[in-house]
mmCIF file of C-alpha atoms and ligand atoms in Angstrom:
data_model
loop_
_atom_site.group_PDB
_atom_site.id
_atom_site.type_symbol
_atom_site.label_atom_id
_atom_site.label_comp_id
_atom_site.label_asym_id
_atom_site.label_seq_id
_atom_site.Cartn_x
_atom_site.Cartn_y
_atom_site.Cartn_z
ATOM 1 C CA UNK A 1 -23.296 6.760 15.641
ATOM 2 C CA UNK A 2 -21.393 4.638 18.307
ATOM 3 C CA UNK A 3 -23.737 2.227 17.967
ATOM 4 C CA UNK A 4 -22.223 1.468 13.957
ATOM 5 C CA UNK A 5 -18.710 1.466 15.202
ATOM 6 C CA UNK A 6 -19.648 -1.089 18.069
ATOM 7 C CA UNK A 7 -21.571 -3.070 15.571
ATOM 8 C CA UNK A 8 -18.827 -3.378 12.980
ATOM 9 C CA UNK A 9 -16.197 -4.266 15.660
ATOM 10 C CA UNK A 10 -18.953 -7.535 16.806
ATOM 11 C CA UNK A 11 -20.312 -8.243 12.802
ATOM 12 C CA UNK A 12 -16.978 -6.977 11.053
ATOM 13 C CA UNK A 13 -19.861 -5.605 8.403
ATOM 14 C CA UNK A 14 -22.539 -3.203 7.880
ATOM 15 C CA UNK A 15 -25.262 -2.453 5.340
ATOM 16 C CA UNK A 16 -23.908 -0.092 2.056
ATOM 17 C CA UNK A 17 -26.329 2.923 4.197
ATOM 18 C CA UNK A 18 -24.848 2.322 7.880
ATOM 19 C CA UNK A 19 -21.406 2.239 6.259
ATOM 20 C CA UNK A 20 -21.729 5.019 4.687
ATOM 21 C CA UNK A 21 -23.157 7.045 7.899
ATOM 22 C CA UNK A 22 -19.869 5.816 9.691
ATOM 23 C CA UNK A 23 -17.566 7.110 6.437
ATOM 24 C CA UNK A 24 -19.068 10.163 6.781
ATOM 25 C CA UNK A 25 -19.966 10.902 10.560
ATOM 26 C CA UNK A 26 -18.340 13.894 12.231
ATOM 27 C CA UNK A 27 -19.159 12.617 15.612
ATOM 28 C CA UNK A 28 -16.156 12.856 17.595
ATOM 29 C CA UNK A 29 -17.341 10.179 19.976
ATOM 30 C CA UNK A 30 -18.099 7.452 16.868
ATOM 31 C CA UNK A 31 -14.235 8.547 15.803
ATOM 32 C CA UNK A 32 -12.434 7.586 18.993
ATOM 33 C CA UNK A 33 -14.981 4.664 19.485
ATOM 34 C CA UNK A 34 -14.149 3.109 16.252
ATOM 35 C CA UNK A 35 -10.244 3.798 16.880
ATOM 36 C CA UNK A 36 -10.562 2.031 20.074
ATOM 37 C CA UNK A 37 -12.208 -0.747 18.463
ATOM 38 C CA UNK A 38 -9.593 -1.009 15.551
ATOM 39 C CA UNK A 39 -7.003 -0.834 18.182
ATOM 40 C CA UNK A 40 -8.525 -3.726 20.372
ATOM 41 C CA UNK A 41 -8.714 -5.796 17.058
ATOM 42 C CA UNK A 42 -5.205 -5.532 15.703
ATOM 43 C CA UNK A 43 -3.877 -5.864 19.371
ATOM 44 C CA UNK A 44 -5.799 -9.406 19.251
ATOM 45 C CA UNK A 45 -3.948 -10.730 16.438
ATOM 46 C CA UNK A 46 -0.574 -8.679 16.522
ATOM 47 C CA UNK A 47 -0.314 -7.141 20.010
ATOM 48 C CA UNK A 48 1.874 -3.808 19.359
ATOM 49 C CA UNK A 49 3.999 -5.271 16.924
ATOM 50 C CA UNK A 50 4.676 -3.061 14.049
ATOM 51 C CA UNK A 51 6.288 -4.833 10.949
ATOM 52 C CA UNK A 52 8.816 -2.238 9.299
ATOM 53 C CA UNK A 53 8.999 -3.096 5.378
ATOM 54 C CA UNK A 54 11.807 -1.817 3.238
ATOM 55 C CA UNK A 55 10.616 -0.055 0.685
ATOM 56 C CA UNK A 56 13.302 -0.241 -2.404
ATOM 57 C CA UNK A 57 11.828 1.938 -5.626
ATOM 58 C CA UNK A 58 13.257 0.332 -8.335
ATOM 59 C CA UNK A 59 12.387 2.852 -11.101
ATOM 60 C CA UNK A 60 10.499 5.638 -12.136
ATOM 61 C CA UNK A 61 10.189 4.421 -15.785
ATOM 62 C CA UNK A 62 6.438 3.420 -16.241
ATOM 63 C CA UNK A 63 4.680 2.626 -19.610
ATOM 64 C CA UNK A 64 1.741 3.560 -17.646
ATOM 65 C CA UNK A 65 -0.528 6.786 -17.609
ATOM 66 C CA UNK A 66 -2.199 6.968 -14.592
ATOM 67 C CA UNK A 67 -3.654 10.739 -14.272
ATOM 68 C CA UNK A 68 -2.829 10.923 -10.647
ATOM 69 C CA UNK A 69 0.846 9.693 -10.601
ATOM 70 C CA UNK A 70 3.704 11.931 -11.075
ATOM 71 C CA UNK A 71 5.820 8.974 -13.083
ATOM 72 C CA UNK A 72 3.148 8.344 -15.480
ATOM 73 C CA UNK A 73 4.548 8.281 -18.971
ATOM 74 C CA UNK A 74 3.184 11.186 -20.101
ATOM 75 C CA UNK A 75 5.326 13.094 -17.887
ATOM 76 C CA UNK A 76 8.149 14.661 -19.143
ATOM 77 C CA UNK A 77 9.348 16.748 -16.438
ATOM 78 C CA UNK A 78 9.855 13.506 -14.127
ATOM 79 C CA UNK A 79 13.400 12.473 -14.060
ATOM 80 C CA UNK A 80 13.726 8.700 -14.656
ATOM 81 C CA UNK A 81 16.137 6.132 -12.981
ATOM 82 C CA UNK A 82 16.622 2.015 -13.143
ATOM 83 C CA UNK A 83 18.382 0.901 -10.103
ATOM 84 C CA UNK A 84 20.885 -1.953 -11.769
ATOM 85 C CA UNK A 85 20.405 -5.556 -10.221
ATOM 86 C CA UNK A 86 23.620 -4.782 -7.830
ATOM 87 C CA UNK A 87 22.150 -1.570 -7.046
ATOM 88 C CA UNK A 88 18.855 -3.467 -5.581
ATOM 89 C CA UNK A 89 21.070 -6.064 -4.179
ATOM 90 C CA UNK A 90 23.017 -3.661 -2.040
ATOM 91 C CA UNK A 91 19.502 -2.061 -0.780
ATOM 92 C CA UNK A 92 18.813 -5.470 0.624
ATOM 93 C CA UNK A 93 22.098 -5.620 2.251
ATOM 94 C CA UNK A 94 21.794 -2.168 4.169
ATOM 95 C CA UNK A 95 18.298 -3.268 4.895
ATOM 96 C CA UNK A 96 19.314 -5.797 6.440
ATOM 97 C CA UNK A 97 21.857 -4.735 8.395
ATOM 98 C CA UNK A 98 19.209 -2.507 9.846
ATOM 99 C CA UNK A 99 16.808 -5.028 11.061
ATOM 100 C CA UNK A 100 14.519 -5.237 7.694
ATOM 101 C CA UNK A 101 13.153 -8.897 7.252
ATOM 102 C CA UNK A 102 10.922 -7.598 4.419
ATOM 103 C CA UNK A 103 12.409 -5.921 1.190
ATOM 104 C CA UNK A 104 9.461 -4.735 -1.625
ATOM 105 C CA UNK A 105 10.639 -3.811 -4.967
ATOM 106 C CA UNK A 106 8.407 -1.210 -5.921
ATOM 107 C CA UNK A 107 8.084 0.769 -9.243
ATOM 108 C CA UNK A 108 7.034 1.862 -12.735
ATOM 109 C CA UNK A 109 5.666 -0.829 -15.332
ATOM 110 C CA UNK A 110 9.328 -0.618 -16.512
ATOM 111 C CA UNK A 111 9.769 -2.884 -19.900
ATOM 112 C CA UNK A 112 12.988 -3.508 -18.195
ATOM 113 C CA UNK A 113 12.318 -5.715 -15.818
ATOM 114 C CA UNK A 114 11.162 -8.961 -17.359
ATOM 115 C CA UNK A 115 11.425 -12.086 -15.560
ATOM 116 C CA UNK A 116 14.833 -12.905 -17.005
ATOM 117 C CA UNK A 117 15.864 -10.091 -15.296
ATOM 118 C CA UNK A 118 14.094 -9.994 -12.067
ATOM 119 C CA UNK A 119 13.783 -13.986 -11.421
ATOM 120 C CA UNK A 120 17.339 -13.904 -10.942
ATOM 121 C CA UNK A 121 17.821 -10.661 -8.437
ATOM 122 C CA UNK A 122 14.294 -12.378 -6.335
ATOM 123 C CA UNK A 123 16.710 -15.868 -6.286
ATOM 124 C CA UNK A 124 19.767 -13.666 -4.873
ATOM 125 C CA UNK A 125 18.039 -11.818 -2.351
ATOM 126 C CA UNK A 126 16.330 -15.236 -1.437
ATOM 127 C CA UNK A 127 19.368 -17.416 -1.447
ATOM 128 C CA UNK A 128 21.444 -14.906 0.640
ATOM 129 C CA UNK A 129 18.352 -13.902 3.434
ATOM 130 C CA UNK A 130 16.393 -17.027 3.482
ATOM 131 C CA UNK A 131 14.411 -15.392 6.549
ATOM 132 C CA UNK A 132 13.519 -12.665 4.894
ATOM 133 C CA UNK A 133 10.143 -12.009 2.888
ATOM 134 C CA UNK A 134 10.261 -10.377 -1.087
ATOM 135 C CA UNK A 135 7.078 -8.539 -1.866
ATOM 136 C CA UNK A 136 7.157 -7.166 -5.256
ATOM 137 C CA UNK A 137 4.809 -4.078 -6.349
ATOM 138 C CA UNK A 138 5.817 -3.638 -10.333
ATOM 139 C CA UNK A 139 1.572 -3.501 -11.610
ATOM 140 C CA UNK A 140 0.217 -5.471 -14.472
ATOM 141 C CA UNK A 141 1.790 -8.816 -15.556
ATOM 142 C CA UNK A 142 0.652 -11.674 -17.114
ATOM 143 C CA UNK A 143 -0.317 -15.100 -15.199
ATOM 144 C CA UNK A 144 2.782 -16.960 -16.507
ATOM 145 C CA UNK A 145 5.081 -13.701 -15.193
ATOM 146 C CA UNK A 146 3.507 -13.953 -11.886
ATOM 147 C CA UNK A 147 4.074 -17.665 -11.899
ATOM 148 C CA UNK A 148 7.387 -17.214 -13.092
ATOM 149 C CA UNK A 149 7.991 -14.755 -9.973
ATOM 150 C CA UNK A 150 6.499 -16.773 -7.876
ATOM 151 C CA UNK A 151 8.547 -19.593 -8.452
ATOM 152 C CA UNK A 152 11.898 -17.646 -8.164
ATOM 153 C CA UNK A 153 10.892 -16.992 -4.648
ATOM 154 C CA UNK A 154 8.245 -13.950 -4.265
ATOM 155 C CA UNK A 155 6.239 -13.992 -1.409
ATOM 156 C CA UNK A 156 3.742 -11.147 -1.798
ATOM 157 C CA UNK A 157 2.505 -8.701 -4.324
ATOM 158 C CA UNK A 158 1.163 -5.069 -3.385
ATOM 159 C CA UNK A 159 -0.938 -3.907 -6.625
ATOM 160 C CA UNK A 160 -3.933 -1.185 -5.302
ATOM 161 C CA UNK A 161 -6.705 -1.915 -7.380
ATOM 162 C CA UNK A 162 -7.188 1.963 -7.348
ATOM 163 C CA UNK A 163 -10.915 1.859 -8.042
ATOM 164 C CA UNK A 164 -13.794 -0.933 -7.811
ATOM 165 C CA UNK A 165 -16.079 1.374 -9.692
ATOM 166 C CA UNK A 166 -15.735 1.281 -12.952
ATOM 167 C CA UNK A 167 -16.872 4.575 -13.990
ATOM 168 C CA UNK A 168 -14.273 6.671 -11.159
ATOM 169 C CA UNK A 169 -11.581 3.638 -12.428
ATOM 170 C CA UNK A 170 -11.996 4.953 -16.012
ATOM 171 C CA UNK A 171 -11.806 8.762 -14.865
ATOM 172 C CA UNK A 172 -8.676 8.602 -12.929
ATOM 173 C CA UNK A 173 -6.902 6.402 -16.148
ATOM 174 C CA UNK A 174 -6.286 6.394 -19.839
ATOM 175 C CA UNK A 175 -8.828 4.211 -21.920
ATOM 176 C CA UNK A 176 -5.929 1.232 -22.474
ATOM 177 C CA UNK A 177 -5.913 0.322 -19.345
ATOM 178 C CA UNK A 178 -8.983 -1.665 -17.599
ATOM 179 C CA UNK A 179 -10.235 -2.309 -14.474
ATOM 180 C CA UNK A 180 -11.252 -5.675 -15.592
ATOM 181 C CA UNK A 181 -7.225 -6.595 -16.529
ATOM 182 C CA UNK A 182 -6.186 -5.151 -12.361
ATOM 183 C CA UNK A 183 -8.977 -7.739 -10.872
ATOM 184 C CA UNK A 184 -7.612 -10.142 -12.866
ATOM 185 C CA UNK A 185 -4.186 -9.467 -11.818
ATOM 186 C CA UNK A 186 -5.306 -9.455 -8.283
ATOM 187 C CA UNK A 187 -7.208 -12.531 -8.732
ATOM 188 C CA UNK A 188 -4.431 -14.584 -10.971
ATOM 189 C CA UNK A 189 -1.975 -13.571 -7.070
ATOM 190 C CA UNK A 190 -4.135 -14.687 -5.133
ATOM 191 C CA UNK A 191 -4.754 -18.249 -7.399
ATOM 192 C CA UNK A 192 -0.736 -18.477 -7.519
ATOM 193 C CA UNK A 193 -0.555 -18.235 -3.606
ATOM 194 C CA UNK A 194 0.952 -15.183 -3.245
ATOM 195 C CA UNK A 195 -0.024 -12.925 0.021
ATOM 196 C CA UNK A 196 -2.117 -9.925 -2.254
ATOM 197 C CA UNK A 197 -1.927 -6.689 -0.998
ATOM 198 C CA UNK A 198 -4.905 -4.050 -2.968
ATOM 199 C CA UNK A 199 -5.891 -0.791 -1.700
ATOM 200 C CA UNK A 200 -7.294 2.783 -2.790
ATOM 201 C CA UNK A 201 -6.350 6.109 -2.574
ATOM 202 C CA UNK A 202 -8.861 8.154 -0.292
ATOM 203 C CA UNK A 203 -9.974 11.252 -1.826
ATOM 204 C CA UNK A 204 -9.229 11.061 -5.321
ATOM 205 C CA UNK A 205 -10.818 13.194 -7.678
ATOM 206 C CA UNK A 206 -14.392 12.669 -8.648
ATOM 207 C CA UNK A 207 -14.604 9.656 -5.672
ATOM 208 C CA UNK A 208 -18.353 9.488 -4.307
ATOM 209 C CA UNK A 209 -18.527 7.756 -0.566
ATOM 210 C CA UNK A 210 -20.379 5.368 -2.731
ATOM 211 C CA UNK A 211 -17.001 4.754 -4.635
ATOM 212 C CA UNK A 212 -15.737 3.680 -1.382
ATOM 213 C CA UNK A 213 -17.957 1.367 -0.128
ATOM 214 C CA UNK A 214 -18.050 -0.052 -3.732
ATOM 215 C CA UNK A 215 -14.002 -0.526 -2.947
ATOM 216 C CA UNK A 216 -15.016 -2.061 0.493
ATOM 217 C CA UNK A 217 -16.742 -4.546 -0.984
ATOM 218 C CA UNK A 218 -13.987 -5.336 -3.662
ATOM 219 C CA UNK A 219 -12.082 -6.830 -1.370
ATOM 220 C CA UNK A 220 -14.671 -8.370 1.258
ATOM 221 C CA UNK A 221 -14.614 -10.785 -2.074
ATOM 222 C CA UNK A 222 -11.453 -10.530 -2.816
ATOM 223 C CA UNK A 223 -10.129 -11.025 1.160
ATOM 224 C CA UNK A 224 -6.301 -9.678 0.127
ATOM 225 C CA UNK A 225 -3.753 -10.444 3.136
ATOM 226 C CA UNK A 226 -3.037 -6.635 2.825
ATOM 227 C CA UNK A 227 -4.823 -3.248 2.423
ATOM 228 C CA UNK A 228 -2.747 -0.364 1.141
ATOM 229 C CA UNK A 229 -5.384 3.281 1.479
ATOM 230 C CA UNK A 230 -3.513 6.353 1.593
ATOM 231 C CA UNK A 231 -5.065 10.000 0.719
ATOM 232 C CA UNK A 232 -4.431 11.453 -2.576
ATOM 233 C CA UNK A 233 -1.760 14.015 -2.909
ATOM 234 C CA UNK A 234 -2.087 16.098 -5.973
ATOM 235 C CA UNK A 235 1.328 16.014 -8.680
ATOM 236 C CA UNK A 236 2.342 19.747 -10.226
ATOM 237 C CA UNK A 237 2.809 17.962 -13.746
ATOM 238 C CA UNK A 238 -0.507 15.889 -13.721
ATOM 239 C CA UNK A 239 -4.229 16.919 -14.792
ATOM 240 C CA UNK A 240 -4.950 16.430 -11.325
ATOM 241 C CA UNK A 241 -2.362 19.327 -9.913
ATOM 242 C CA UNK A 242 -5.862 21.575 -8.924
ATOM 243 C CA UNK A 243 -7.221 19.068 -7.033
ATOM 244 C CA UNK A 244 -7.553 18.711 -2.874
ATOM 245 C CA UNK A 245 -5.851 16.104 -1.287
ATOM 246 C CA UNK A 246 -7.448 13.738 0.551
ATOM 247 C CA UNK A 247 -7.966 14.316 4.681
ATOM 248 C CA UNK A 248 -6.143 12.573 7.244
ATOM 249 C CA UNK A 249 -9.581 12.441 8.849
ATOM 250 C CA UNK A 250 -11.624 10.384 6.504
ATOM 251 C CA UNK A 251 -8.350 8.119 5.522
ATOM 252 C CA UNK A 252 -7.447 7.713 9.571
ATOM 253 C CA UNK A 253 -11.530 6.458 9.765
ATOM 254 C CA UNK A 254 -11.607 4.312 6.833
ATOM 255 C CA UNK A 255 -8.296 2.905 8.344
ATOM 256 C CA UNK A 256 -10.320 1.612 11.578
ATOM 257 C CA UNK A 257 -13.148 0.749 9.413
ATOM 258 C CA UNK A 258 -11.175 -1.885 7.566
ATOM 259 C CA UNK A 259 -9.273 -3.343 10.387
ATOM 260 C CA UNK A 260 -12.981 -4.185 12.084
ATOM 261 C CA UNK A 261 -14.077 -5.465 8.298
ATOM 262 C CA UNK A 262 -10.829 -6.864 7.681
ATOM 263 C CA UNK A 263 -9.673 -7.958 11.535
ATOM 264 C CA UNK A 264 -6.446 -9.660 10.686
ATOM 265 C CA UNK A 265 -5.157 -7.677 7.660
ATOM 266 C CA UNK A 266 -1.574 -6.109 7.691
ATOM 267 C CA UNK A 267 -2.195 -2.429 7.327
ATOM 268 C CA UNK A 268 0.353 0.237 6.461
ATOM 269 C CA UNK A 269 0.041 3.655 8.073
ATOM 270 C CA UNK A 270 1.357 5.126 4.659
ATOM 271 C CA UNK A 271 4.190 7.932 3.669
ATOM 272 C CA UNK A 272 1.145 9.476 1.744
ATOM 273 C CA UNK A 273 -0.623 10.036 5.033
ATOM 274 C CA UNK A 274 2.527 11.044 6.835
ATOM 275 C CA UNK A 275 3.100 13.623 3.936
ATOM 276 C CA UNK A 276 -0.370 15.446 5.075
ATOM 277 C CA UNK A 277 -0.743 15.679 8.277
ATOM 278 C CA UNK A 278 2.521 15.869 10.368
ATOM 279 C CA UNK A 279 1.614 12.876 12.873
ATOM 280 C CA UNK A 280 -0.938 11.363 10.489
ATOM 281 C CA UNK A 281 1.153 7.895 10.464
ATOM 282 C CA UNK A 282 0.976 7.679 14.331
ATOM 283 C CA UNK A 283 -2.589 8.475 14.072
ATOM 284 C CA UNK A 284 -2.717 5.313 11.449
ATOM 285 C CA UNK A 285 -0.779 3.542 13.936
ATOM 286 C CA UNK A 286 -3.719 3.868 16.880
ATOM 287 C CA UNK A 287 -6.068 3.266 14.391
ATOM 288 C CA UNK A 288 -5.833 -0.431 13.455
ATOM 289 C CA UNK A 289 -2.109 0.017 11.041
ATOM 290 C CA UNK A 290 0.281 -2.454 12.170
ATOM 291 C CA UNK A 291 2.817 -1.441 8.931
ATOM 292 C CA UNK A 292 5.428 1.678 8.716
ATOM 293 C CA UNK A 293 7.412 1.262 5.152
ATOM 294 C CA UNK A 294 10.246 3.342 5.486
ATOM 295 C CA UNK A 295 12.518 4.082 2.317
ATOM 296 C CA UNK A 296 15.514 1.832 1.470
ATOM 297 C CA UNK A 297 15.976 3.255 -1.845
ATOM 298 C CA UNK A 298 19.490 5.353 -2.341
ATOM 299 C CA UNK A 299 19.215 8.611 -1.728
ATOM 300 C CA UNK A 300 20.561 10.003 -4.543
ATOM 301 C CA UNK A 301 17.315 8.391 -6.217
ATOM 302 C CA UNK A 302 14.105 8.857 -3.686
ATOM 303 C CA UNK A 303 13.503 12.628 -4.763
ATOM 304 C CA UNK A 304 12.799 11.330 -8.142
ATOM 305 C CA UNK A 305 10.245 8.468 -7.508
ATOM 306 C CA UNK A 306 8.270 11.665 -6.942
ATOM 307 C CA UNK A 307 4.466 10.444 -7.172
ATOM 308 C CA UNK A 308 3.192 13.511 -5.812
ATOM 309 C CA UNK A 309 4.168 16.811 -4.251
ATOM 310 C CA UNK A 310 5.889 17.449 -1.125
ATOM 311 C CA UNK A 311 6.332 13.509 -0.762
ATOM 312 C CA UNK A 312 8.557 12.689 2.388
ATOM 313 C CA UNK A 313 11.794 11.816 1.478
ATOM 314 C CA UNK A 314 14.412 11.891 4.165
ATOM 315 C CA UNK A 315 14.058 12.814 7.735
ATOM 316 C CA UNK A 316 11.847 9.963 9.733
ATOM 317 C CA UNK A 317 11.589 8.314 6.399
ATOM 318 C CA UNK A 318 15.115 7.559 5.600
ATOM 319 C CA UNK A 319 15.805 4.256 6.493
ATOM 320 C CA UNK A 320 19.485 5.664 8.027
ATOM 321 C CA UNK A 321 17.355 7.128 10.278
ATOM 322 C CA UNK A 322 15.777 3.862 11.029
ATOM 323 C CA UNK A 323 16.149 5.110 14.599
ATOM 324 C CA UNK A 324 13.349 8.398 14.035
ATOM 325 C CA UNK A 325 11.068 5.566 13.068
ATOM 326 C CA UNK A 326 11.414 3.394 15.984
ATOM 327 C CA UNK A 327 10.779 6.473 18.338
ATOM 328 C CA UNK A 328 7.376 7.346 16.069
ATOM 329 C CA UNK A 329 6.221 4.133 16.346
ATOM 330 C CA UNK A 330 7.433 4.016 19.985
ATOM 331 C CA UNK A 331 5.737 7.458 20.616
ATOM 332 C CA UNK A 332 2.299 6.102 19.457
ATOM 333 C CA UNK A 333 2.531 3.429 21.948
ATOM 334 C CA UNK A 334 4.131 0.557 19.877
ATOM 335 C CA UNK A 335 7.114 -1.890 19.464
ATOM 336 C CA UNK A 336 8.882 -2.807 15.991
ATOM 337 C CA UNK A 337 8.971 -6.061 15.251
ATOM 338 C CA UNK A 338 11.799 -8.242 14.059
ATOM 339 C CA UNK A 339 10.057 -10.758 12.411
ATOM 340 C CA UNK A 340 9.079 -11.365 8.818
ATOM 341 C CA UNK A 341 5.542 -10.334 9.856
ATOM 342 C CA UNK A 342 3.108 -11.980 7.641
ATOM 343 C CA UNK A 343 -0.265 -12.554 7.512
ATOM 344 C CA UNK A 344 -1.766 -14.521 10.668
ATOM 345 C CA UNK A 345 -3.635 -17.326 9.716
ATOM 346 C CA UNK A 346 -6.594 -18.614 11.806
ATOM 347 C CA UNK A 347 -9.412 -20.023 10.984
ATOM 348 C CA UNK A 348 -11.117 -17.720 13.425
ATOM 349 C CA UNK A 349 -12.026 -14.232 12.166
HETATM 350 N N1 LIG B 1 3.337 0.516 -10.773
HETATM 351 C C1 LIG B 1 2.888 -0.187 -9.624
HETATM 352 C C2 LIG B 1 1.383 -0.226 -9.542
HETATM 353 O O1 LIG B 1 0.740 0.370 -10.391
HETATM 354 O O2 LIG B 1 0.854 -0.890 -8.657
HETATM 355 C C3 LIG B 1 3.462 0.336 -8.320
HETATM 356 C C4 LIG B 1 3.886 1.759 -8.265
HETATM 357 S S1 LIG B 1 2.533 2.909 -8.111
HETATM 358 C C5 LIG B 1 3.352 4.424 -8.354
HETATM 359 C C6 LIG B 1 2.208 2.837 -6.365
HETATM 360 C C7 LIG B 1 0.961 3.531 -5.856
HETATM 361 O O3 LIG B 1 1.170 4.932 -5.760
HETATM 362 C C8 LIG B 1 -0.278 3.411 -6.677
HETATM 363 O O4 LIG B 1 -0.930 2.217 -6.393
HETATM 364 C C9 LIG B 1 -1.086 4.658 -6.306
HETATM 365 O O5 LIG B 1 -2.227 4.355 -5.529
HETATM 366 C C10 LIG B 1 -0.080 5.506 -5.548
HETATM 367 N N2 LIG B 1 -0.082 6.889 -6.072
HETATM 368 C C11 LIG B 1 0.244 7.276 -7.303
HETATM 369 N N3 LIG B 1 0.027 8.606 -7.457
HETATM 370 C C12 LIG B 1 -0.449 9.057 -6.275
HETATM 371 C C13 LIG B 1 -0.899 10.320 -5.811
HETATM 372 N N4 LIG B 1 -0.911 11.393 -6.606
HETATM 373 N N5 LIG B 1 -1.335 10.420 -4.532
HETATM 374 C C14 LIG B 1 -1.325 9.336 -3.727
HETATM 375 N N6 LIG B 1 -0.944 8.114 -4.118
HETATM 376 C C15 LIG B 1 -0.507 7.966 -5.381
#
């Protein structure tokens, strides 16, 4: 089994029936061969920097009803919130007093926020921290809103594609939404120029390895800039709330899988993995993740963008204790970076 991870670090791919052997392998010596290898890789293009992101959760309104997700609308046990424009404003200013050169406003498909709303607050942030990157992460728009964003000054859009496979896409959702309209979203970013960020949840319910690779090779075509996999955590108020999580083990391989498909991509080690398994984000972190994206949100808000149970929500995470993150990523051998930390673009793979 060594022999796949050594191959995948030299060919950065592998048939659908090696990678599949490697997804699955218990072989303790493939695991720490392939986390060498990951390591190696993102050390090539971003030594031991670790970008820190600030992660600002705008609201927990969604007209959404993913079955997974704990803000879905058919929740009615999940408190809601809308930070206000000045309330998002003064997230960026903390942030940045803390070293953040990244700010994403994450949230709910809230009717809210249209772009007469947000085009403004991306243009403030902008005009104010010119050296710092906006990444938004606010689902399904149309081409023209994405433009529209765009133009008022977004850099990069995170929006997980959830599920390549059309049949697991269409059990983890409700029938009005469509895989087909989150590839086009993904593919109308990527057109518009934005750096794309899509991703997976490992472990969901009814995902086949097959599911996986079928994700894999999503996005070998779709080459996003960023790769967002985290396990999934059941929610107490969804259809899911029976379910297992997903392991740190198989997320923590998949995460060196994809840096040795993927060598240059930015890579979170994600709160979702932290939430399972105690040092499961330094485990990320020697695994190929070169991305910690610590809460900016207030606190009277963050226990209410609940997504699923037991999610982290102060402690390490809290970005007041900005300084409990530099020691984790310190501890696992690592330095945080200052810089806007975007994609690195070589021609070389
Ligand atoms: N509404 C935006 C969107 O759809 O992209 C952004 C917010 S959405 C809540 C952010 C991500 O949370 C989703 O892409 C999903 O993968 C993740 N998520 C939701 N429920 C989860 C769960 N139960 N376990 C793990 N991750 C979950």
């Amino acid at each position: 089994m060594t022999g796949l991870a050594e191959k995948l670090f030299t060919e950065h791919d592998l048939s659908d029936a090696e990678l599949k052997a490697l997804i699955l392998t218990d072989d303790t010596a493939a695991e720490n061969l392939l986390a060498e290898r990951a390591d190696e890789v993102r050390q090539k293009y971003y030594g031991k920097k670790v970008f820190l992101r600030g992660l600002i959760e705008m609201s927990s309104i969604c007209r959404n009803d993913c079955y997974y997700c704990g803000i879905r609308r058919s929740n009615k046990n999940a408190e809601r919130y809308r930070l206000t424009p000045d309330e998002i404003m003064e997230c960026c200013d903390e942030g940045y007093k803390l070293g953040f050169r990244t700010f994403v406003m994450q949230g709910g498909e809230d009717a809210y926020y249209t772009d007469d709303v947000l085009c403004p607050i991306i243009g403030k942030i902008k005009g104010r921290y010119p050296d710092c990157a906006v990444t938004l992460s606010i689902g399904e728009r149309s081409y023209e809103s994405y433009e529209r964003l765009k133009n008022a000054g977004a850099d990069r859009y995170l929006l997980r594609h959830e599920a390549a496979a059309d049949e697991l896409y269409s059990k983890l959702h409700p029938d009005f939404m469509s895989l087909e309209n989150r590839k086009r979203c993904l593919s109308d970013l990527k057109r518009l120029g934005y750096q794309v960020g899509a991703g997976f949840m490992v472990g969901a319910p009814y995902q086949t390895v097959e599911d996986i690779i079928c994700d894999l090779r999503y996005m070998q075509e779709l080459q996003p800039q960023m790769i967002g996999i985290g396990p999934f955590v059941p929610h107490r108020d969804t259809q899911f709330r029976d379910e297992k999580s997903g392991t740190a083990e198989l997320t923590i391989r998949l995460l060196g899988i994809i840096r040795l498909m993927f060598p240059r991509v930015l890579l979170p080690a994600t709160t979702a993995l932290g939430t399972i398994a105690e040092n499961g984000r330094e485990r990320g972190l020697k695994t190929g993740c070169n991305v910690i994206m610590p809460n900016l949100s207030p606190a009277a808000v963050r226990r209410k963008y609940s997504l699923y149970d037991n999610k982290i929500y102060s402690g390490s995470e809290a970005a007041e204790c900005c300084g409990e993150m530099r020691d984790l990523i310190a501890r696992a051998g690592y330095e945080v970076s200052t810089e806007r930390g975007d994609f690195v673009n070589t021609k070389e793979n």
